[in-house]
Every structure is written in structure tokens, then in C-alpha cells.
Amino acid sequence: MEKTFLMVKPDGVQRGLIGEIISRFENKGYKLVSGKLMTVPRELAEQHYAEHKERPFFGELVDFITSGPVFAMIWEGEDVITTARQMMGKTKPSEAAPGTIRGDFGMTVGKNIIHGSDSPASAEREISLWFNKEEQSVYEKTIDAWVY
Ligand code: RTP
Ligand code: MG
């Protein structure tokens, strides 16, 4: 089954949206594999957003992600990488559809509430960057027989 890395960014944590965001993925039918509240070391933030190293907003992005605790998670389920991105909505909240997380709660591109892996390769890279194997739970959810 597919896994993805999702993170409630510092603005989402400060605004009390961790529970709301977890509920959306639980209600959809996905399985939570890992979750932790943590303040992000600068080096980890730089590695996480390495693809944006040359972009003019890179410094601001790293400052923001390290500015307060984030809630890092791994979620599992069929097509979870693509579907989670749809549930998050477009990067710019002004383009994100109502009903998506960024559409419902975000106001600016810099403070857009949530991160999600954008491809299978990113998901694999980000999961191993943020979590070790011991932090990843392997378990059955009996409701899965009614989800799939
Ligand atoms: P994320 O990686 O955080 O899940 O967001 P994303 O895939 O939707 O967007 P991405 O292109 O990967 O950009 C990463 C984050 O950088 C910030 N950004 N700021 N000032 C700007 O023009 C600008 N563009 C992007 C956003 O916070 C975006 O989520
Ligand atoms: Mg991205």
C-alpha cells in the first residue's frame, strides 16, 4: 500500500488545525502510520526543501518551517500521494478550491498550512528523512474491509 509524508506547518499548529487535518485524512479512510510534534532543525528543513535551494524564497521558507513546531506524519492508503495533494489544494490558497485544506484555511502562499509529498520518489525520500523505521507502525485497521 502507498505511503506519503504530510506535515502540518507552523501556522497550522499555531492555529490549532492539527486535529482538523488529522480528522480529514481519518474520515477519508487513510491509516495513520506515524505522527510527531517537533521543532525542525535548520539542516533538516534545508534538506527537506532542497529542490527549492536556488529559488528566491528559499531562505524565507526555511525560516518559516523552523519558526515553531510542526506536526509530521506518515499516512497510508490506496493512491494516498495524489489524493492527499488533492485534499490539500493548490499551493496558492487563492487558487485552492473550497473544501480543500488550503482553500478552507490558507490565506497566503507562504503560510499555506500543510505540506504533502508530490510524487512516489518524494514520498520515499521524505519519509526516510523525517522518520526512522521504529517510528512507523505496522497494524491492521478492521474498518479497511469496508473502505476497500
Ligand atoms: P509543499 O512542498 O510545502 O507541500 O508545497 P507545494 O508542493 O504545494 O509547493 P512547492 O512548489 O513545493 O513550494 C514549497 C513551498 O514554498 C512556498 N512558496 N513560496 N513566495 C513564493 O512565491 C512561494 N512559492 C512557493 C510555499 O509555502 C510552498 O508550499
Ligand atoms: Mg512541494
PDB file of C-alpha atoms and ligand atoms in Angstrom:
ATOM      1  CA  MET A   1       0.000   0.000   0.000  1.00  0.00           C
ATOM      2  CA  GLU A   2       1.220   3.521  -0.811  1.00  0.00           C
ATOM      3  CA  LYS A   3       2.556   5.882   1.867  1.00  0.00           C
ATOM      4  CA  THR A   4       3.033   9.640   1.903  1.00  0.00           C
ATOM      5  CA  PHE A   5       4.643  12.251   4.137  1.00  0.00           C
ATOM      6  CA  LEU A   6       2.371  15.055   5.344  1.00  0.00           C
ATOM      7  CA  MET A   7       3.277  17.886   7.697  1.00  0.00           C
ATOM      8  CA  VAL A   8       1.129  20.492   9.438  1.00  0.00           C
ATOM      9  CA  LYS A   9       3.314  23.597   9.062  1.00  0.00           C
ATOM     10  CA  PRO A  10       3.983  26.023  11.975  1.00  0.00           C
ATOM     11  CA  ASP A  11       0.986  28.211  11.004  1.00  0.00           C
ATOM     12  CA  GLY A  12      -1.342  25.188  11.082  1.00  0.00           C
ATOM     13  CA  VAL A  13      -0.027  24.160  14.505  1.00  0.00           C
ATOM     14  CA  GLN A  14      -0.392  27.703  15.906  1.00  0.00           C
ATOM     15  CA  ARG A  15      -3.928  27.976  14.541  1.00  0.00           C
ATOM     16  CA  GLY A  16      -4.988  24.727  16.217  1.00  0.00           C
ATOM     17  CA  LEU A  17      -5.593  22.824  12.983  1.00  0.00           C
ATOM     18  CA  ILE A  18      -3.733  19.555  13.770  1.00  0.00           C
ATOM     19  CA  GLY A  19      -6.932  17.798  14.851  1.00  0.00           C
ATOM     20  CA  GLU A  20      -8.961  19.140  11.918  1.00  0.00           C
ATOM     21  CA  ILE A  21      -6.328  17.940   9.449  1.00  0.00           C
ATOM     22  CA  ILE A  22      -5.928  14.506  11.044  1.00  0.00           C
ATOM     23  CA  SER A  23      -9.735  14.140  11.014  1.00  0.00           C
ATOM     24  CA  ARG A  24      -9.938  14.812   7.297  1.00  0.00           C
ATOM     25  CA  PHE A  25      -7.497  12.004   6.477  1.00  0.00           C
ATOM     26  CA  GLU A  26      -9.029   9.628   9.047  1.00  0.00           C
ATOM     27  CA  ASN A  27     -12.531  10.315   7.771  1.00  0.00           C
ATOM     28  CA  LYS A  28     -11.435   9.706   4.201  1.00  0.00           C
ATOM     29  CA  GLY A  29     -10.260   6.222   5.229  1.00  0.00           C
ATOM     30  CA  TYR A  30      -6.477   6.538   5.325  1.00  0.00           C
ATOM     31  CA  LYS A  31      -4.334   4.940   8.007  1.00  0.00           C
ATOM     32  CA  LEU A  32      -2.005   6.965  10.255  1.00  0.00           C
ATOM     33  CA  VAL A  33       1.378   5.224  10.406  1.00  0.00           C
ATOM     34  CA  SER A  34       3.441   7.855  12.291  1.00  0.00           C
ATOM     35  CA  GLY A  35       2.969  11.276  13.855  1.00  0.00           C
ATOM     36  CA  LYS A  36       5.149  13.613  15.920  1.00  0.00           C
ATOM     37  CA  LEU A  37       5.231  17.238  17.028  1.00  0.00           C
ATOM     38  CA  MET A  38       8.727  18.622  16.555  1.00  0.00           C
ATOM     39  CA  THR A  39      10.719  21.799  16.105  1.00  0.00           C
ATOM     40  CA  VAL A  40      12.619  21.376  12.867  1.00  0.00           C
ATOM     41  CA  PRO A  41      16.417  21.719  12.885  1.00  0.00           C
ATOM     42  CA  ARG A  42      17.594  24.091  10.149  1.00  0.00           C
ATOM     43  CA  GLU A  43      19.601  21.363   8.415  1.00  0.00           C
ATOM     44  CA  LEU A  44      16.539  19.097   8.152  1.00  0.00           C
ATOM     45  CA  ALA A  45      14.428  21.961   6.735  1.00  0.00           C
ATOM     46  CA  GLU A  46      17.136  22.683   4.134  1.00  0.00           C
ATOM     47  CA  GLN A  47      17.320  19.008   3.145  1.00  0.00           C
ATOM     48  CA  HIS A  48      13.535  18.714   3.004  1.00  0.00           C
ATOM     49  CA  TYR A  49      13.204  21.692   0.652  1.00  0.00           C
ATOM     50  CA  ALA A  50      16.499  21.051  -1.227  1.00  0.00           C
ATOM     51  CA  GLU A  51      14.700  21.163  -4.609  1.00  0.00           C
ATOM     52  CA  HIS A  52      13.981  24.864  -3.954  1.00  0.00           C
ATOM     53  CA  LYS A  53      17.571  25.769  -2.939  1.00  0.00           C
ATOM     54  CA  GLU A  54      18.068  28.214  -5.816  1.00  0.00           C
ATOM     55  CA  ARG A  55      14.632  29.859  -5.541  1.00  0.00           C
ATOM     56  CA  PRO A  56      14.466  33.440  -4.156  1.00  0.00           C
ATOM     57  CA  PHE A  57      12.054  32.370  -1.386  1.00  0.00           C
ATOM     58  CA  PHE A  58      14.257  29.509  -0.081  1.00  0.00           C
ATOM     59  CA  GLY A  59      15.627  31.421   2.925  1.00  0.00           C
ATOM     60  CA  GLU A  60      12.171  32.604   3.956  1.00  0.00           C
ATOM     61  CA  LEU A  61      10.767  29.107   3.505  1.00  0.00           C
ATOM     62  CA  VAL A  62      13.424  27.576   5.774  1.00  0.00           C
ATOM     63  CA  ASP A  63      12.979  30.410   8.332  1.00  0.00           C
ATOM     64  CA  PHE A  64       9.245  29.724   8.366  1.00  0.00           C
ATOM     65  CA  ILE A  65       9.426  25.936   8.700  1.00  0.00           C
ATOM     66  CA  THR A  66      11.906  26.266  11.591  1.00  0.00           C
ATOM     67  CA  SER A  67       9.930  29.069  13.308  1.00  0.00           C
ATOM     68  CA  GLY A  68       7.842  26.804  15.544  1.00  0.00           C
ATOM     69  CA  PRO A  69       6.766  23.193  15.938  1.00  0.00           C
ATOM     70  CA  VAL A  70       5.363  21.236  13.010  1.00  0.00           C
ATOM     71  CA  PHE A  71       3.323  18.030  13.146  1.00  0.00           C
ATOM     72  CA  ALA A  72       4.988  15.453  10.876  1.00  0.00           C
ATOM     73  CA  MET A  73       3.017  12.393   9.749  1.00  0.00           C
ATOM     74  CA  ILE A  74       3.050   9.338   7.531  1.00  0.00           C
ATOM     75  CA  TRP A  75      -0.294   8.248   6.054  1.00  0.00           C
ATOM     76  CA  GLU A  76      -1.008   5.038   4.183  1.00  0.00           C
ATOM     77  CA  GLY A  77      -3.665   4.012   1.659  1.00  0.00           C
ATOM     78  CA  GLU A  78      -4.541   3.491  -1.975  1.00  0.00           C
ATOM     79  CA  ASP A  79      -3.284   6.416  -4.109  1.00  0.00           C
ATOM     80  CA  VAL A  80      -2.680   8.433  -0.935  1.00  0.00           C
ATOM     81  CA  ILE A  81       0.082  10.566  -2.520  1.00  0.00           C
ATOM     82  CA  THR A  82      -2.137  12.017  -5.249  1.00  0.00           C
ATOM     83  CA  THR A  83      -5.316  12.117  -3.201  1.00  0.00           C
ATOM     84  CA  ALA A  84      -3.663  13.879  -0.265  1.00  0.00           C
ATOM     85  CA  ARG A  85      -2.405  16.570  -2.666  1.00  0.00           C
ATOM     86  CA  GLN A  86      -5.981  16.993  -3.911  1.00  0.00           C
ATOM     87  CA  MET A  87      -7.277  17.222  -0.338  1.00  0.00           C
ATOM     88  CA  MET A  88      -4.588  19.866   0.412  1.00  0.00           C
ATOM     89  CA  GLY A  89      -5.462  22.011  -2.612  1.00  0.00           C
ATOM     90  CA  LYS A  90      -3.232  24.167  -4.803  1.00  0.00           C
ATOM     91  CA  THR A  91      -0.039  25.738  -3.370  1.00  0.00           C
ATOM     92  CA  LYS A  92      -1.500  29.272  -3.521  1.00  0.00           C
ATOM     93  CA  PRO A  93      -4.551  29.458  -1.268  1.00  0.00           C
ATOM     94  CA  SER A  94      -6.129  31.933  -3.737  1.00  0.00           C
ATOM     95  CA  GLU A  95      -6.159  29.104  -6.314  1.00  0.00           C
ATOM     96  CA  ALA A  96      -7.111  26.309  -3.895  1.00  0.00           C
ATOM     97  CA  ALA A  97     -10.686  25.100  -4.201  1.00  0.00           C
ATOM     98  CA  PRO A  98     -13.117  25.445  -1.297  1.00  0.00           C
ATOM     99  CA  GLY A  99     -13.310  22.129   0.523  1.00  0.00           C
ATOM    100  CA  THR A 100      -9.539  21.660   0.325  1.00  0.00           C
ATOM    101  CA  ILE A 101      -7.364  22.327   3.377  1.00  0.00           C
ATOM    102  CA  ARG A 102      -5.575  25.312   1.812  1.00  0.00           C
ATOM    103  CA  GLY A 103      -8.839  26.522   0.242  1.00  0.00           C
ATOM    104  CA  ASP A 104     -10.622  26.428   3.583  1.00  0.00           C
ATOM    105  CA  PHE A 105      -7.868  27.673   5.922  1.00  0.00           C
ATOM    106  CA  GLY A 106      -4.979  29.259   3.950  1.00  0.00           C
ATOM    107  CA  MET A 107      -4.593  32.922   3.044  1.00  0.00           C
ATOM    108  CA  THR A 108      -1.073  33.289   1.573  1.00  0.00           C
ATOM    109  CA  VAL A 109       1.388  31.090  -0.351  1.00  0.00           C
ATOM    110  CA  GLY A 110       3.991  31.437   2.404  1.00  0.00           C
ATOM    111  CA  LYS A 111       1.603  30.278   5.151  1.00  0.00           C
ATOM    112  CA  ASN A 112      -0.343  27.517   3.433  1.00  0.00           C
ATOM    113  CA  ILE A 113      -0.924  25.213   6.443  1.00  0.00           C
ATOM    114  CA  ILE A 114       0.255  21.852   5.159  1.00  0.00           C
ATOM    115  CA  HIS A 115       2.962  20.067   3.184  1.00  0.00           C
ATOM    116  CA  GLY A 116       2.487  16.836   1.255  1.00  0.00           C
ATOM    117  CA  SER A 117       4.866  14.744  -0.869  1.00  0.00           C
ATOM    118  CA  ASP A 118       4.314  15.396  -4.580  1.00  0.00           C
ATOM    119  CA  SER A 119       5.386  12.028  -6.095  1.00  0.00           C
ATOM    120  CA  PRO A 120       6.305   8.463  -5.106  1.00  0.00           C
ATOM    121  CA  ALA A 121      10.012   9.389  -5.235  1.00  0.00           C
ATOM    122  CA  SER A 122       9.457  12.433  -2.971  1.00  0.00           C
ATOM    123  CA  ALA A 123       7.343  10.379  -0.568  1.00  0.00           C
ATOM    124  CA  GLU A 124      10.072   7.769  -0.211  1.00  0.00           C
ATOM    125  CA  ARG A 125      12.776  10.397   0.245  1.00  0.00           C
ATOM    126  CA  GLU A 126      10.785  12.479   2.750  1.00  0.00           C
ATOM    127  CA  ILE A 127       9.584   9.504   4.820  1.00  0.00           C
ATOM    128  CA  SER A 128      13.164   8.336   5.345  1.00  0.00           C
ATOM    129  CA  LEU A 129      14.343  11.901   6.009  1.00  0.00           C
ATOM    130  CA  TRP A 130      11.766  12.531   8.774  1.00  0.00           C
ATOM    131  CA  PHE A 131      11.196   9.112  10.375  1.00  0.00           C
ATOM    132  CA  ASN A 132      13.207   6.024  11.225  1.00  0.00           C
ATOM    133  CA  LYS A 133      11.741   2.529  10.837  1.00  0.00           C
ATOM    134  CA  GLU A 134      10.986   2.111  14.577  1.00  0.00           C
ATOM    135  CA  GLU A 135       8.672   5.141  14.427  1.00  0.00           C
ATOM    136  CA  GLN A 136       6.500   3.543  11.711  1.00  0.00           C
ATOM    137  CA  SER A 137       3.626   1.395  12.973  1.00  0.00           C
ATOM    138  CA  VAL A 138       2.538  -1.708  11.111  1.00  0.00           C
ATOM    139  CA  TYR A 139      -1.037  -2.658  12.038  1.00  0.00           C
ATOM    140  CA  GLU A 140      -4.398  -3.664  10.608  1.00  0.00           C
ATOM    141  CA  LYS A 141      -7.499  -1.477  10.737  1.00  0.00           C
ATOM    142  CA  THR A 142     -10.621  -3.628  10.762  1.00  0.00           C
ATOM    143  CA  ILE A 143     -12.550  -0.862   9.001  1.00  0.00           C
ATOM    144  CA  ASP A 144     -10.303  -1.346   5.938  1.00  0.00           C
ATOM    145  CA  ALA A 145     -12.565  -4.196   4.810  1.00  0.00           C
ATOM    146  CA  TRP A 146     -15.311  -1.538   4.412  1.00  0.00           C
ATOM    147  CA  VAL A 147     -13.046   1.071   2.810  1.00  0.00           C
ATOM    148  CA  TYR A 148     -11.598  -1.121   0.053  1.00  0.00           C
TER     149      TYR A 148
HETATM  150  P1  RTP B   1       4.847  21.965  -0.149  1.00  0.00           P
HETATM  151  O1  RTP B   1       6.116  21.446  -0.784  1.00  0.00           O
HETATM  152  O2  RTP B   1       5.116  22.839   1.051  1.00  0.00           O
HETATM  153  O3  RTP B   1       3.885  20.857   0.126  1.00  0.00           O
HETATM  154  O4  RTP B   1       4.091  22.897  -1.196  1.00  0.00           O
HETATM  155  P2  RTP B   1       3.849  22.623  -2.725  1.00  0.00           P
HETATM  156  O5  RTP B   1       4.430  21.305  -3.145  1.00  0.00           O
HETATM  157  O6  RTP B   1       2.404  22.837  -2.981  1.00  0.00           O
HETATM  158  O7  RTP B   1       4.651  23.815  -3.401  1.00  0.00           O
HETATM  159  P3  RTP B   1       6.217  23.890  -3.765  1.00  0.00           P
HETATM  160  O8  RTP B   1       6.315  24.378  -5.157  1.00  0.00           O
HETATM  161  O9  RTP B   1       6.919  22.622  -3.414  1.00  0.00           O
HETATM  162  O10 RTP B   1       6.729  25.063  -2.823  1.00  0.00           O
HETATM  163  C1  RTP B   1       7.100  24.795  -1.483  1.00  0.00           C
HETATM  164  C2  RTP B   1       6.592  25.882  -0.586  1.00  0.00           C
HETATM  165  O11 RTP B   1       7.306  27.058  -0.859  1.00  0.00           O
HETATM  166  C3  RTP B   1       6.474  28.176  -0.602  1.00  0.00           C
HETATM  167  N1  RTP B   1       6.462  29.033  -1.774  1.00  0.00           N
HETATM  168  N2  RTP B   1       6.577  30.320  -1.682  1.00  0.00           N
HETATM  169  N3  RTP B   1       6.844  33.054  -2.302  1.00  0.00           N
HETATM  170  C4  RTP B   1       6.581  32.194  -3.267  1.00  0.00           C
HETATM  171  O12 RTP B   1       6.404  32.534  -4.403  1.00  0.00           O
HETATM  172  C5  RTP B   1       6.493  30.789  -2.934  1.00  0.00           C
HETATM  173  N4  RTP B   1       6.336  29.792  -3.780  1.00  0.00           N
HETATM  174  C6  RTP B   1       6.302  28.656  -3.032  1.00  0.00           C
HETATM  175  C7  RTP B   1       5.090  27.683  -0.310  1.00  0.00           C
HETATM  176  O13 RTP B   1       4.853  27.746   1.079  1.00  0.00           O
HETATM  177  C8  RTP B   1       5.123  26.246  -0.787  1.00  0.00           C
HETATM  178  O14 RTP B   1       4.238  25.444  -0.047  1.00  0.00           O
HETATM  179 MG    MG B   2       6.408  20.742  -2.711  1.00  0.00          MG
END
